[in-house]
Short mmCIF file of C-alpha atoms in Angstrom, two decimals:
data_model
loop_
_atom_site.label_atom_id
_atom_site.label_comp_id
_atom_site.label_asym_id
_atom_site.label_seq_id
_atom_site.Cartn_x
_atom_site.Cartn_y
_atom_site.Cartn_z
CA MET A 1 105.28 127.14 106.94
CA LYS A 2 105.59 123.66 108.46
CA PRO A 3 107.66 121.09 106.57
CA ARG A 4 105.67 118.42 104.73
CA ILE A 5 106.39 114.72 104.51
CA LEU A 6 104.90 112.64 101.71
CA VAL A 7 104.14 109.06 102.77
CA VAL A 8 104.18 107.00 99.58
CA ASN A 9 102.26 103.74 99.35
CA PRO A 10 103.79 102.32 96.15
CA ASN A 11 100.99 99.80 95.57
CA ALA A 12 97.51 100.68 94.36
CA THR A 13 95.50 99.57 97.42
CA GLU A 14 93.97 102.76 98.75
CA SER A 15 92.79 101.09 101.96
CA PHE A 16 96.41 100.45 102.98
CA THR A 17 97.06 104.17 102.64
CA ASP A 18 93.95 104.92 104.69
CA GLY A 19 95.17 102.58 107.42
CA ILE A 20 98.52 104.35 107.56
CA ARG A 21 96.84 107.77 107.71
CA GLU A 22 94.60 106.72 110.58
CA CYS A 23 97.35 105.32 112.79
CA LEU A 24 100.00 108.03 112.48
CA PRO A 25 100.03 110.59 115.31
CA GLN A 26 99.84 114.25 114.41
CA HIS A 27 102.82 116.49 115.14
CA PRO A 28 102.45 120.24 115.68
CA ASP A 29 105.58 121.00 113.66
CA ILE A 30 105.18 118.55 110.73
CA ASP A 31 102.43 118.07 108.13
CA TYR A 32 101.80 114.81 106.27
CA ASP A 33 100.46 114.07 102.83
CA PHE A 34 99.62 110.57 101.63
CA TYR A 35 99.96 109.06 98.17
CA THR A 36 98.77 105.81 96.63
CA ALA A 37 100.26 104.51 93.39
CA PRO A 38 97.94 104.81 90.38
CA LEU A 39 95.69 101.79 89.84
CA ALA A 40 96.18 101.98 86.07
CA THR A 41 99.91 101.29 86.27
CA ALA A 42 100.62 99.67 89.66
CA PRO A 43 99.56 96.33 91.19
CA LEU A 44 97.39 96.07 94.28
CA SER A 45 100.21 94.48 96.26
CA ILE A 46 103.97 94.06 95.99
CA GLU A 47 104.98 90.41 96.09
CA GLY A 48 108.55 90.51 94.82
CA VAL A 49 111.27 92.30 92.89
CA TYR A 50 109.30 92.62 89.65
CA ASP A 51 106.40 94.31 91.43
CA SER A 52 108.86 96.62 93.18
CA ILE A 53 110.31 97.80 89.88
CA VAL A 54 106.88 98.25 88.30
CA THR A 55 105.59 100.27 91.25
CA ALA A 56 108.71 102.41 91.44
CA ASN A 57 108.26 103.36 87.79
CA ALA A 58 104.54 104.04 88.25
CA CYS A 59 105.17 106.36 91.19
CA LEU A 60 108.06 108.18 89.55
CA GLN A 61 106.12 108.85 86.37
CA ASP A 62 103.32 110.34 88.44
CA LEU A 63 105.35 112.24 91.05
CA LYS A 64 108.59 113.28 89.39
CA GLU A 65 107.50 116.79 88.40
CA ARG A 66 105.96 117.44 91.84
CA LEU A 67 108.75 116.34 94.17
CA HIS A 68 109.57 119.95 95.07
CA GLN A 69 106.28 120.17 96.98
CA TRP A 70 107.60 118.06 99.88
CA ASP A 71 110.44 118.36 102.36
CA GLY A 72 110.76 114.65 103.11
CA PHE A 73 109.57 111.27 101.87
CA VAL A 74 108.70 107.91 103.41
CA VAL A 75 108.52 104.90 101.08
CA ALA A 76 105.95 102.62 102.70
CA CYS A 77 106.97 99.24 101.32
CA PHE A 78 108.85 96.89 103.65
CA SER A 79 111.76 96.16 101.32
CA ALA A 80 114.80 97.81 99.79
CA HIS A 81 112.34 99.38 97.38
CA PRO A 82 113.99 100.99 94.33
CA LEU A 83 111.76 104.05 94.69
CA ALA A 84 113.67 105.09 97.81
CA HIS A 85 116.99 105.03 95.97
CA ALA A 86 115.56 106.87 92.96
CA LEU A 87 114.04 109.61 95.12
CA ARG A 88 117.39 110.15 96.84
CA GLU A 89 118.92 110.80 93.41
CA LEU A 90 116.13 113.14 92.36
CA THR A 91 115.84 115.27 95.50
CA SER A 92 117.94 116.46 98.41
CA ALA A 93 115.02 115.91 100.81
CA PRO A 94 115.42 113.07 103.34
CA VAL A 95 113.99 109.78 102.05
CA VAL A 96 113.36 107.04 104.62
CA SER A 97 112.54 103.38 104.00
CA ILE A 98 110.18 101.49 106.28
CA LEU A 99 112.62 98.57 106.18
CA ALA A 100 115.75 100.34 107.40
CA ALA A 101 114.15 102.68 109.95
CA PRO A 102 112.63 100.09 112.32
CA ILE A 103 115.76 97.91 112.23
CA LEU A 104 117.90 100.86 113.28
CA ILE A 105 115.45 101.85 116.01
CA ALA A 106 115.08 98.24 117.19
CA SER A 107 118.84 97.97 117.63
CA THR A 108 118.63 100.65 120.35
CA LEU A 109 115.72 98.96 122.15
CA GLY A 110 116.84 95.34 122.41
CA GLY A 111 119.53 92.83 121.59
CA ASN A 112 117.67 90.37 119.37
CA PRO A 113 115.22 92.04 116.97
CA ALA A 114 113.10 89.92 114.62
CA ILE A 115 110.73 90.54 111.72
CA ILE A 116 107.37 88.94 111.04
CA THR A 117 106.50 89.29 107.37
CA THR A 118 103.70 88.12 105.08
CA SER A 119 104.15 85.24 102.60
CA PRO A 120 107.10 82.79 102.66
CA ARG A 121 108.36 84.46 99.46
CA TRP A 122 109.37 87.48 101.52
CA VAL A 123 111.68 85.59 103.87
CA PRO A 124 114.59 85.20 101.40
CA LEU A 125 113.84 88.56 99.78
CA LEU A 126 114.02 90.43 103.08
CA THR A 127 117.05 88.47 104.23
CA HIS A 128 118.79 89.56 101.03
CA ASP A 129 117.61 93.17 101.32
CA ILE A 130 118.75 93.44 104.94
CA HIS A 131 122.17 92.11 103.95
CA THR A 132 122.35 94.54 101.01
CA LEU A 133 121.63 97.46 103.36
CA GLY A 134 124.40 96.32 105.70
CA LEU A 135 121.97 95.63 108.55
CA SER A 136 122.29 91.85 108.91
CA ALA A 137 124.11 92.11 112.24
CA LEU A 138 121.20 94.13 113.66
CA CYS A 139 118.38 91.77 112.64
CA LYS A 140 118.97 88.06 112.12
CA HIS A 141 115.45 86.63 112.11
CA VAL A 142 112.74 86.89 109.43
CA VAL A 143 109.66 84.67 109.80
CA SER A 144 106.60 84.38 107.56
CA SER A 145 103.06 84.68 108.87
CA GLY A 146 101.79 82.62 105.94
CA MET A 147 99.45 85.41 104.88
CA ALA A 148 99.52 87.20 101.55
CA VAL A 149 99.86 90.97 101.62
CA LEU A 150 96.22 91.47 100.64
CA ASP A 151 95.09 89.07 103.39
CA LEU A 152 95.94 91.87 105.81
CA GLU A 153 93.10 93.83 104.24
CA ARG A 154 90.67 91.06 103.33
CA LEU A 155 90.68 88.99 106.51
CA PRO A 156 88.92 90.16 109.69
CA ARG A 157 91.20 92.31 111.82
CA GLU A 158 90.82 89.91 114.76
CA LYS A 159 92.00 86.99 112.60
CA VAL A 160 95.04 88.93 111.39
CA ILE A 161 96.01 89.91 114.94
CA GLN A 162 95.51 86.36 116.20
CA THR A 163 97.67 84.89 113.42
CA LEU A 164 100.47 87.39 113.90
CA SER A 165 100.37 87.20 117.70
CA THR A 166 100.56 83.39 117.71
CA ILE A 167 103.63 83.33 115.48
CA VAL A 168 105.31 86.14 117.37
CA ARG A 169 104.68 84.49 120.72
CA ASP A 170 105.49 80.89 119.74
CA GLU A 171 108.18 81.27 117.09
CA LEU A 172 109.93 84.62 117.47
CA VAL A 173 109.77 85.00 121.24
CA GLY A 174 109.45 81.38 122.31
CA CYS A 175 111.93 79.71 119.94
CA ARG A 176 114.22 82.52 118.80
CA GLU A 177 114.17 84.59 121.99
CA ALA A 178 113.44 87.84 120.16
CA ASP A 179 112.94 90.91 122.33
CA VAL A 180 111.93 93.48 119.70
CA ILE A 181 109.39 92.54 117.02
CA ILE A 182 109.23 94.49 113.77
CA LEU A 183 105.99 94.25 111.81
CA GLY A 184 107.19 93.50 108.29
CA CYS A 185 104.56 95.10 106.07
CA ALA A 186 102.93 98.52 105.74
CA GLY A 187 99.59 96.71 105.81
CA MET A 188 100.30 95.83 109.46
CA ALA A 189 100.33 99.49 110.46
CA GLY A 190 98.40 100.12 113.65
CA LEU A 191 98.51 96.52 114.91
CA GLU A 192 101.50 96.90 117.21
CA GLU A 193 99.58 97.64 120.42
CA ALA A 194 97.24 94.65 120.05
CA ILE A 195 100.10 92.27 119.27
CA GLN A 196 102.23 93.60 122.10
CA GLN A 197 99.34 93.12 124.51
CA ASP A 198 98.85 89.54 123.31
CA CYS A 199 102.54 88.71 123.69
CA GLY A 200 102.96 89.96 127.25
CA ASP A 201 105.27 92.29 129.12
CA GLY A 202 108.89 92.77 128.19
CA ILE A 203 108.45 92.56 124.41
CA VAL A 204 108.51 95.64 122.18
CA VAL A 205 106.54 95.67 118.91
CA LEU A 206 107.33 98.30 116.27
CA ASP A 207 105.15 99.67 113.47
CA PRO A 208 107.59 100.19 110.57
CA VAL A 209 105.69 103.09 109.03
CA ARG A 210 105.63 105.05 112.26
CA CYS A 211 109.35 104.36 112.75
CA ALA A 212 110.12 105.71 109.28
CA VAL A 213 107.90 108.78 109.66
CA GLU A 214 109.49 109.63 113.01
CA MET A 215 112.98 109.21 111.54
CA CYS A 216 112.13 111.44 108.59
CA ALA A 217 110.66 114.07 110.93
CA MET A 218 113.81 113.92 113.05
CA ALA A 219 115.97 114.53 109.98
CA LEU A 220 113.86 117.58 109.09
CA ARG A 221 114.09 118.97 112.61
CA MET A 222 117.87 118.55 112.48
CA GLY A 223 117.99 120.41 109.16
CA THR A 224 119.72 117.54 107.38
CA SER A 225 119.34 116.48 103.76
CA THR A 226 120.39 113.74 101.36
CA ALA A 227 124.05 114.13 100.40
CA LYS A 228 124.45 115.01 96.73
CA ARG A 229 127.99 113.73 96.29
CA GLY A 230 128.83 110.08 95.85
CA LEU A 231 126.03 107.52 96.05
CA TYR A 232 123.08 109.89 95.69
CA ALA A 233 124.54 112.46 93.32
CA SER A 234 121.83 113.89 91.10
CA ALA A 235 120.64 111.46 88.43
CA MET A 236 120.24 114.42 86.10
CA ALA A 237 123.79 115.75 86.56
CA PRO A 238 126.07 115.48 83.49
CA ALA A 239 128.96 113.07 83.78
CA SER A 240 132.29 114.76 84.49
CA SER A 241 134.88 114.71 81.72
CA ALA A 242 138.05 112.68 82.17
#
């Protein structure tokens, strides 16, 4: 039986999940399932730390008893989402964040990666999250597109691509001399080819969800798992006596 990866959209916008499903390539040795957080308990978008905590709880309450069904997990929120850390405590399956994966991949493809995110609120949040993950040296630039997360769904696709491409070309490439561009939201999945074409030769644009899925698949092919000593020891394990 082929291993299965669950791609978790921790917000309640089903169309974001559909967009991810449509743009991921199929692999002959890996199967994918897709999950959207329940509308009754999760917001339509994640706009900060509070939303991250609410969505992590909503997903855990719904998924906790079913985690054994999957061999790997991808948390499709571009942040140090608490769901990723919780899943690593609850399962030995590999759990990959769409924030960490593209930064690590970008560091092998260029010398000056940069992130284009959604609203200005996410610039300090992502800068903090990247520092917390110990990845600041690998990605020093985070720039806002000025769009809300849900604008990626509500606005015409051409308008979204034009807005992102202009900022990438003028600010990240032109002013900051970035050579690898990371799309900083799961709602941008599938836009990398259009943006790369708009920005010209020599620039690499990465879809964070695809990066995370490929990294999770690689871990499964290698037969690796989440270490259960130290940081990600089981949350259910009794504390050792002194």
